[in-house]
């Protein structure tokens, strides 16, 4: 009743906003499957080229596919692509990987918005819930699987995701969107765009989202099921094009505030006659703000000089990553499109990050449940690189690309090489075969090198026996408290992670009706991070009332892996009103150890990953008023190693995941708002998508209604 009442009021409001609203938004989103030859991508080579000519495993998610799927975040939209393992941890947190292990602090994917990298410098990975872009402001998402480090630098080891936003000229003149659903979900969006001169356009948006951290019936969250996450996003851009100059200026940001249950642990030895711990509610805040520009100067004969400059500020007050960063990125390159009938690009980049990690008092160190400690809170992270790509037509149907990048980072104090070779062979007018080899590196971070994650836990032994910790019976057996300190220790001797990949692919297309892509790969991942257990130390003599238990592990790089697999994807439009997108991916990881420090348990944790992934989307334009969409995601259950023994200590498999999302949309006429009903997670209610040992939350079925009113620019 609450949702129906809200929707009725909002529908009435949006209908009354204007009598001149057009259905131009439908013209933008209801286009047929674009011909492969006309689909342009920029992320693989940093120059615009057709998808058919790109010698890499490239997949494009269009604005229409995102809109129809009902995706409310970039992470949700990425489930449409092959080669990616998208797993939901909670209602606002995901684990996403390409051709590798899916782990909480994964950093083998480079994610960008219009070429600006979005990553947390703490661990060089992505906070998927903090990507500062509106889902309705996306023109397309380009996914490049495999190493593209030569072109883009660090973290482009297993793939690159480049989120391309709408140019101001193509953005809607006015749009108001309201979404409301179960589990306390509400979202408001406003956007505007206009032409400001003969050569310039501007656009901007603001959105606010409120939702719970979980959609779970688990007992662990029942006492705090009133907790909420509040997220605000905003952005604006200015586009100018005149004669030889093209300029794009952007600014925006995101702030997310989360209700959080916190506690202070008070061991009896330090705090006699006090409770073992004190609980209270608090709030965590994560934010990022940016401003920057992209400039292209056409020199002559299609030769161009391009430059990108970005300033980014980000902070997070969660105690496992409590830090603030001010980042400067500059990248310039010269494209010579007629060098002896070849194309040559040479460029360089500078990245400076002023890092300030939090410091803690002795009281904080003793009492906080967990916190990250470092010896030097202030650090200037410096990275410098030069790179070149040379595209050589060997014949009318054969193209060779040679590339290399040299990148220096002062965290590792090393210069890393990232070469690539790619070959494309056109078999017929509608068939293409390609081969690729490349090597890329993971950007070093301070988290793994010079920080320690300390976890404190206090167990009260003055409780009935059935509620006591097993540690209460250790030593004298008369402790009031057990104080357990666990540490994950950094290692400044780590070698840089590298991934070397061989790829082979094939494409077939038929006009604007069918596009099929196949790719296979074999990768070697060196210096994989692993935690080496250092043992347990118990002390019950220094403080008879409190048993101290110290246990820890430090990060090592003694594991390397082999990964092989492949992807097949198809986009098919059998009828003008019907489009079907399907894809299947296979991935197999084999772990190895360089030293005798690894156990079978260590290697099998890495190998224990799902192998089979299926995604499908059906988009049906029923008539001018109605459209329907169905999206299916399947992830196969992982399997334990064939030599697994019960005493190996690792028996937590990843579960089978089957998610079905449905959407139905209606627009009465061009003056009326569009109303869309969406259901997410049919058949997967209260299921988890991570292995049990990861401690993820259950995900419940969600449904919501979207009311959208829009006016296109009169261009």
mmCIF file with all atom_site columns, N, CA and C in Angstrom, residues 121-160:
data_model
loop_
_atom_site.group_PDB
_atom_site.id
_atom_site.type_symbol
_atom_site.label_atom_id
_atom_site.label_alt_id
_atom_site.label_comp_id
_atom_site.label_asym_id
_atom_site.label_entity_id
_atom_site.label_seq_id
_atom_site.pdbx_PDB_ins_code
_atom_site.Cartn_x
_atom_site.Cartn_y
_atom_site.Cartn_z
_atom_site.occupancy
_atom_site.B_iso_or_equiv
_atom_site.pdbx_formal_charge
_atom_site.auth_seq_id
_atom_site.auth_comp_id
_atom_site.auth_asym_id
_atom_site.auth_atom_id
_atom_site.pdbx_PDB_model_num
ATOM 1   N N  . UNK A 1 121 ? 43.219 4.024  -3.583  1.00 0.00 ? 121 UNK A N  1
ATOM 2   C CA . UNK A 1 121 ? 44.674 3.862  -3.512  1.00 0.00 ? 121 UNK A CA 1
ATOM 3   C C  . UNK A 1 121 ? 45.137 2.996  -2.347  1.00 0.00 ? 121 UNK A C  1
ATOM 4   N N  . UNK A 1 122 ? 44.270 2.809  -1.351  1.00 0.00 ? 122 UNK A N  1
ATOM 5   C CA . UNK A 1 122 ? 44.648 1.976  -0.210  1.00 0.00 ? 122 UNK A CA 1
ATOM 6   C C  . UNK A 1 122 ? 45.059 0.582  -0.668  1.00 0.00 ? 122 UNK A C  1
ATOM 7   N N  . UNK A 1 123 ? 44.253 -0.039 -1.569  1.00 0.00 ? 123 UNK A N  1
ATOM 8   C CA . UNK A 1 123 ? 44.571 -1.387 -2.024  1.00 0.00 ? 123 UNK A CA 1
ATOM 9   C C  . UNK A 1 123 ? 44.617 -1.503 -3.543  1.00 0.00 ? 123 UNK A C  1
ATOM 10  N N  . UNK A 1 124 ? 44.549 -0.359 -4.238  1.00 0.00 ? 124 UNK A N  1
ATOM 11  C CA . UNK A 1 124 ? 44.607 -0.305 -5.709  1.00 0.00 ? 124 UNK A CA 1
ATOM 12  C C  . UNK A 1 124 ? 43.454 -1.049 -6.369  1.00 0.00 ? 124 UNK A C  1
ATOM 13  N N  . UNK A 1 125 ? 42.359 -1.217 -5.654  1.00 0.00 ? 125 UNK A N  1
ATOM 14  C CA . UNK A 1 125 ? 41.190 -1.872 -6.219  1.00 0.00 ? 125 UNK A CA 1
ATOM 15  C C  . UNK A 1 125 ? 39.998 -0.945 -6.263  1.00 0.00 ? 125 UNK A C  1
ATOM 16  N N  . UNK A 1 126 ? 38.824 -1.507 -6.515  1.00 0.00 ? 126 UNK A N  1
ATOM 17  C CA . UNK A 1 126 ? 37.620 -0.727 -6.771  1.00 0.00 ? 126 UNK A CA 1
ATOM 18  C C  . UNK A 1 126 ? 36.607 -0.935 -5.655  1.00 0.00 ? 126 UNK A C  1
ATOM 19  N N  . UNK A 1 127 ? 36.073 0.161  -5.124  1.00 0.00 ? 127 UNK A N  1
ATOM 20  C CA . UNK A 1 127 ? 34.896 0.104  -4.266  1.00 0.00 ? 127 UNK A CA 1
ATOM 21  C C  . UNK A 1 127 ? 33.682 0.246  -5.179  1.00 0.00 ? 127 UNK A C  1
ATOM 22  N N  . UNK A 1 128 ? 33.022 -0.863 -5.475  1.00 0.00 ? 128 UNK A N  1
ATOM 23  C CA . UNK A 1 128 ? 31.992 -0.874 -6.511  1.00 0.00 ? 128 UNK A CA 1
ATOM 24  C C  . UNK A 1 128 ? 30.782 -0.026 -6.152  1.00 0.00 ? 128 UNK A C  1
ATOM 25  N N  . UNK A 1 129 ? 30.539 0.180  -4.866  1.00 0.00 ? 129 UNK A N  1
ATOM 26  C CA . UNK A 1 129 ? 29.394 0.993  -4.470  1.00 0.00 ? 129 UNK A CA 1
ATOM 27  C C  . UNK A 1 129 ? 29.702 2.478  -4.500  1.00 0.00 ? 129 UNK A C  1
ATOM 28  N N  . UNK A 1 130 ? 30.957 2.855  -4.813  1.00 0.00 ? 130 UNK A N  1
ATOM 29  C CA . UNK A 1 130 ? 31.363 4.267  -4.766  1.00 0.00 ? 130 UNK A CA 1
ATOM 30  C C  . UNK A 1 130 ? 31.783 4.804  -6.126  1.00 0.00 ? 130 UNK A C  1
ATOM 31  N N  . UNK A 1 131 ? 31.330 4.182  -7.199  1.00 0.00 ? 131 UNK A N  1
ATOM 32  C CA . UNK A 1 131 ? 31.657 4.696  -8.532  1.00 0.00 ? 131 UNK A CA 1
ATOM 33  C C  . UNK A 1 131 ? 30.823 5.949  -8.787  1.00 0.00 ? 131 UNK A C  1
ATOM 34  N N  . UNK A 1 132 ? 31.467 7.085  -9.024  1.00 0.00 ? 132 UNK A N  1
ATOM 35  C CA . UNK A 1 132 ? 30.732 8.359  -9.122  1.00 0.00 ? 132 UNK A CA 1
ATOM 36  C C  . UNK A 1 132 ? 30.133 8.591  -10.507 1.00 0.00 ? 132 UNK A C  1
ATOM 37  N N  . UNK A 1 133 ? 29.138 7.788  -10.851 1.00 0.00 ? 133 UNK A N  1
ATOM 38  C CA . UNK A 1 133 ? 28.464 7.976  -12.131 1.00 0.00 ? 133 UNK A CA 1
ATOM 39  C C  . UNK A 1 133 ? 27.018 7.540  -11.963 1.00 0.00 ? 133 UNK A C  1
ATOM 40  N N  . UNK A 1 134 ? 26.106 8.268  -12.592 1.00 0.00 ? 134 UNK A N  1
ATOM 41  C CA . UNK A 1 134 ? 24.693 7.902  -12.592 1.00 0.00 ? 134 UNK A CA 1
ATOM 42  C C  . UNK A 1 134 ? 24.451 6.853  -13.663 1.00 0.00 ? 134 UNK A C  1
ATOM 43  N N  . UNK A 1 135 ? 23.736 5.794  -13.321 1.00 0.00 ? 135 UNK A N  1
ATOM 44  C CA . UNK A 1 135 ? 23.487 4.708  -14.262 1.00 0.00 ? 135 UNK A CA 1
ATOM 45  C C  . UNK A 1 135 ? 22.719 5.206  -15.480 1.00 0.00 ? 135 UNK A C  1
ATOM 46  N N  . UNK A 1 136 ? 21.867 6.229  -15.314 1.00 0.00 ? 136 UNK A N  1
ATOM 47  C CA . UNK A 1 136 ? 21.098 6.766  -16.435 1.00 0.00 ? 136 UNK A CA 1
ATOM 48  C C  . UNK A 1 136 ? 21.911 7.733  -17.281 1.00 0.00 ? 136 UNK A C  1
ATOM 49  N N  . UNK A 1 137 ? 23.146 8.012  -16.884 1.00 0.00 ? 137 UNK A N  1
ATOM 50  C CA . UNK A 1 137 ? 23.994 8.941  -17.627 1.00 0.00 ? 137 UNK A CA 1
ATOM 51  C C  . UNK A 1 137 ? 25.036 8.208  -18.464 1.00 0.00 ? 137 UNK A C  1
ATOM 52  N N  . UNK A 1 138 ? 24.877 6.890  -18.597 1.00 0.00 ? 138 UNK A N  1
ATOM 53  C CA . UNK A 1 138 ? 25.857 6.066  -19.305 1.00 0.00 ? 138 UNK A CA 1
ATOM 54  C C  . UNK A 1 138 ? 25.421 5.848  -20.750 1.00 0.00 ? 138 UNK A C  1
ATOM 55  N N  . UNK A 1 139 ? 26.316 6.118  -21.675 1.00 0.00 ? 139 UNK A N  1
ATOM 56  C CA . UNK A 1 139 ? 26.066 5.840  -23.093 1.00 0.00 ? 139 UNK A CA 1
ATOM 57  C C  . UNK A 1 139 ? 26.360 4.385  -23.423 1.00 0.00 ? 139 UNK A C  1
ATOM 58  N N  . UNK A 1 140 ? 27.488 3.869  -22.929 1.00 0.00 ? 140 UNK A N  1
ATOM 59  C CA . UNK A 1 140 ? 27.810 2.464  -23.097 1.00 0.00 ? 140 UNK A CA 1
ATOM 60  C C  . UNK A 1 140 ? 28.939 2.114  -22.135 1.00 0.00 ? 140 UNK A C  1
ATOM 61  N N  . UNK A 1 141 ? 29.066 0.812  -21.841 1.00 0.00 ? 141 UNK A N  1
ATOM 62  C CA . UNK A 1 141 ? 30.169 0.309  -21.028 1.00 0.00 ? 141 UNK A CA 1
ATOM 63  C C  . UNK A 1 141 ? 30.987 -0.621 -21.906 1.00 0.00 ? 141 UNK A C  1
ATOM 64  N N  . UNK A 1 142 ? 32.272 -0.321 -22.033 1.00 0.00 ? 142 UNK A N  1
ATOM 65  C CA . UNK A 1 142 ? 33.172 -1.128 -22.834 1.00 0.00 ? 142 UNK A CA 1
ATOM 66  C C  . UNK A 1 142 ? 33.986 -2.026 -21.911 1.00 0.00 ? 142 UNK A C  1
ATOM 67  N N  . UNK A 1 143 ? 33.931 -3.323 -22.153 1.00 0.00 ? 143 UNK A N  1
ATOM 68  C CA . UNK A 1 143 ? 34.685 -4.295 -21.364 1.00 0.00 ? 143 UNK A CA 1
ATOM 69  C C  . UNK A 1 143 ? 35.725 -4.929 -22.264 1.00 0.00 ? 143 UNK A C  1
ATOM 70  N N  . UNK A 1 144 ? 36.997 -4.783 -21.908 1.00 0.00 ? 144 UNK A N  1
ATOM 71  C CA . UNK A 1 144 ? 38.087 -5.411 -22.636 1.00 0.00 ? 144 UNK A CA 1
ATOM 72  C C  . UNK A 1 144 ? 38.687 -6.463 -21.726 1.00 0.00 ? 144 UNK A C  1
ATOM 73  N N  . UNK A 1 145 ? 38.591 -7.718 -22.094 1.00 0.00 ? 145 UNK A N  1
ATOM 74  C CA . UNK A 1 145 ? 39.153 -8.803 -21.306 1.00 0.00 ? 145 UNK A CA 1
ATOM 75  C C  . UNK A 1 145 ? 40.599 -9.042 -21.715 1.00 0.00 ? 145 UNK A C  1
ATOM 76  N N  . UNK A 1 146 ? 41.434 -9.371 -20.740 1.00 0.00 ? 146 UNK A N  1
ATOM 77  C CA . UNK A 1 146 ? 42.846 -9.591 -21.017 1.00 0.00 ? 146 UNK A CA 1
ATOM 78  C C  . UNK A 1 146 ? 43.679 -8.375 -20.683 1.00 0.00 ? 146 UNK A C  1
ATOM 79  N N  . UNK A 1 147 ? 45.003 -8.469 -20.846 1.00 0.00 ? 147 UNK A N  1
ATOM 80  C CA . UNK A 1 147 ? 45.906 -7.380 -20.457 1.00 0.00 ? 147 UNK A CA 1
ATOM 81  C C  . UNK A 1 147 ? 45.900 -6.231 -21.463 1.00 0.00 ? 147 UNK A C  1
ATOM 82  N N  . UNK A 1 148 ? 45.673 -5.026 -20.962 1.00 0.00 ? 148 UNK A N  1
ATOM 83  C CA . UNK A 1 148 ? 45.752 -3.826 -21.790 1.00 0.00 ? 148 UNK A CA 1
ATOM 84  C C  . UNK A 1 148 ? 46.641 -2.805 -21.074 1.00 0.00 ? 148 UNK A C  1
ATOM 85  N N  . UNK A 1 149 ? 47.621 -3.325 -20.334 1.00 0.00 ? 149 UNK A N  1
ATOM 86  C CA . UNK A 1 149 ? 48.494 -2.460 -19.554 1.00 0.00 ? 149 UNK A CA 1
ATOM 87  C C  . UNK A 1 149 ? 49.337 -1.538 -20.404 1.00 0.00 ? 149 UNK A C  1
ATOM 88  N N  . UNK A 1 150 ? 49.672 -1.963 -21.630 1.00 0.00 ? 150 UNK A N  1
ATOM 89  C CA . UNK A 1 150 ? 50.456 -1.095 -22.507 1.00 0.00 ? 150 UNK A CA 1
ATOM 90  C C  . UNK A 1 150 ? 49.727 0.214  -22.756 1.00 0.00 ? 150 UNK A C  1
ATOM 91  N N  . UNK A 1 151 ? 48.432 0.144  -22.940 1.00 0.00 ? 151 UNK A N  1
ATOM 92  C CA . UNK A 1 151 ? 47.642 1.329  -23.255 1.00 0.00 ? 151 UNK A CA 1
ATOM 93  C C  . UNK A 1 151 ? 47.276 2.121  -22.014 1.00 0.00 ? 151 UNK A C  1
ATOM 94  N N  . UNK A 1 152 ? 46.887 1.425  -20.933 1.00 0.00 ? 152 UNK A N  1
ATOM 95  C CA . UNK A 1 152 ? 46.285 2.127  -19.796 1.00 0.00 ? 152 UNK A CA 1
ATOM 96  C C  . UNK A 1 152 ? 47.115 2.084  -18.523 1.00 0.00 ? 152 UNK A C  1
ATOM 97  N N  . UNK A 1 153 ? 48.118 1.229  -18.428 1.00 0.00 ? 153 UNK A N  1
ATOM 98  C CA . UNK A 1 153 ? 48.955 1.213  -17.237 1.00 0.00 ? 153 UNK A CA 1
ATOM 99  C C  . UNK A 1 153 ? 48.486 0.208  -16.207 1.00 0.00 ? 153 UNK A C  1
ATOM 100 N N  . UNK A 1 154 ? 48.741 0.504  -14.928 1.00 0.00 ? 154 UNK A N  1
ATOM 101 C CA . UNK A 1 154 ? 48.538 -0.419 -13.832 1.00 0.00 ? 154 UNK A CA 1
ATOM 102 C C  . UNK A 1 154 ? 47.115 -0.920 -13.692 1.00 0.00 ? 154 UNK A C  1
ATOM 103 N N  . UNK A 1 155 ? 46.993 -2.169 -13.231 1.00 0.00 ? 155 UNK A N  1
ATOM 104 C CA . UNK A 1 155 ? 45.743 -2.867 -12.920 1.00 0.00 ? 155 UNK A CA 1
ATOM 105 C C  . UNK A 1 155 ? 44.984 -3.343 -14.153 1.00 0.00 ? 155 UNK A C  1
ATOM 106 N N  . UNK A 1 156 ? 45.433 -2.986 -15.356 1.00 0.00 ? 156 UNK A N  1
ATOM 107 C CA . UNK A 1 156 ? 44.774 -3.481 -16.570 1.00 0.00 ? 156 UNK A CA 1
ATOM 108 C C  . UNK A 1 156 ? 45.345 -4.852 -16.920 1.00 0.00 ? 156 UNK A C  1
ATOM 109 N N  . UNK A 1 157 ? 45.299 -5.768 -15.946 1.00 0.00 ? 157 UNK A N  1
ATOM 110 C CA . UNK A 1 157 ? 45.957 -7.059 -16.107 1.00 0.00 ? 157 UNK A CA 1
ATOM 111 C C  . UNK A 1 157 ? 45.014 -8.138 -16.630 1.00 0.00 ? 157 UNK A C  1
ATOM 112 N N  . UNK A 1 158 ? 43.811 -8.195 -16.087 1.00 0.00 ? 158 UNK A N  1
ATOM 113 C CA . UNK A 1 158 ? 42.824 -9.163 -16.557 1.00 0.00 ? 158 UNK A CA 1
ATOM 114 C C  . UNK A 1 158 ? 41.667 -8.511 -17.300 1.00 0.00 ? 158 UNK A C  1
ATOM 115 N N  . UNK A 1 159 ? 41.667 -7.190 -17.354 1.00 0.00 ? 159 UNK A N  1
ATOM 116 C CA . UNK A 1 159 ? 40.607 -6.517 -18.075 1.00 0.00 ? 159 UNK A CA 1
ATOM 117 C C  . UNK A 1 159 ? 40.515 -5.046 -17.751 1.00 0.00 ? 159 UNK A C  1
ATOM 118 N N  . UNK A 1 160 ? 39.792 -4.340 -18.604 1.00 0.00 ? 160 UNK A N  1
ATOM 119 C CA . UNK A 1 160 ? 39.516 -2.913 -18.444 1.00 0.00 ? 160 UNK A CA 1
ATOM 120 C C  . UNK A 1 160 ? 38.024 -2.690 -18.626 1.00 0.00 ? 160 UNK A C  1
#
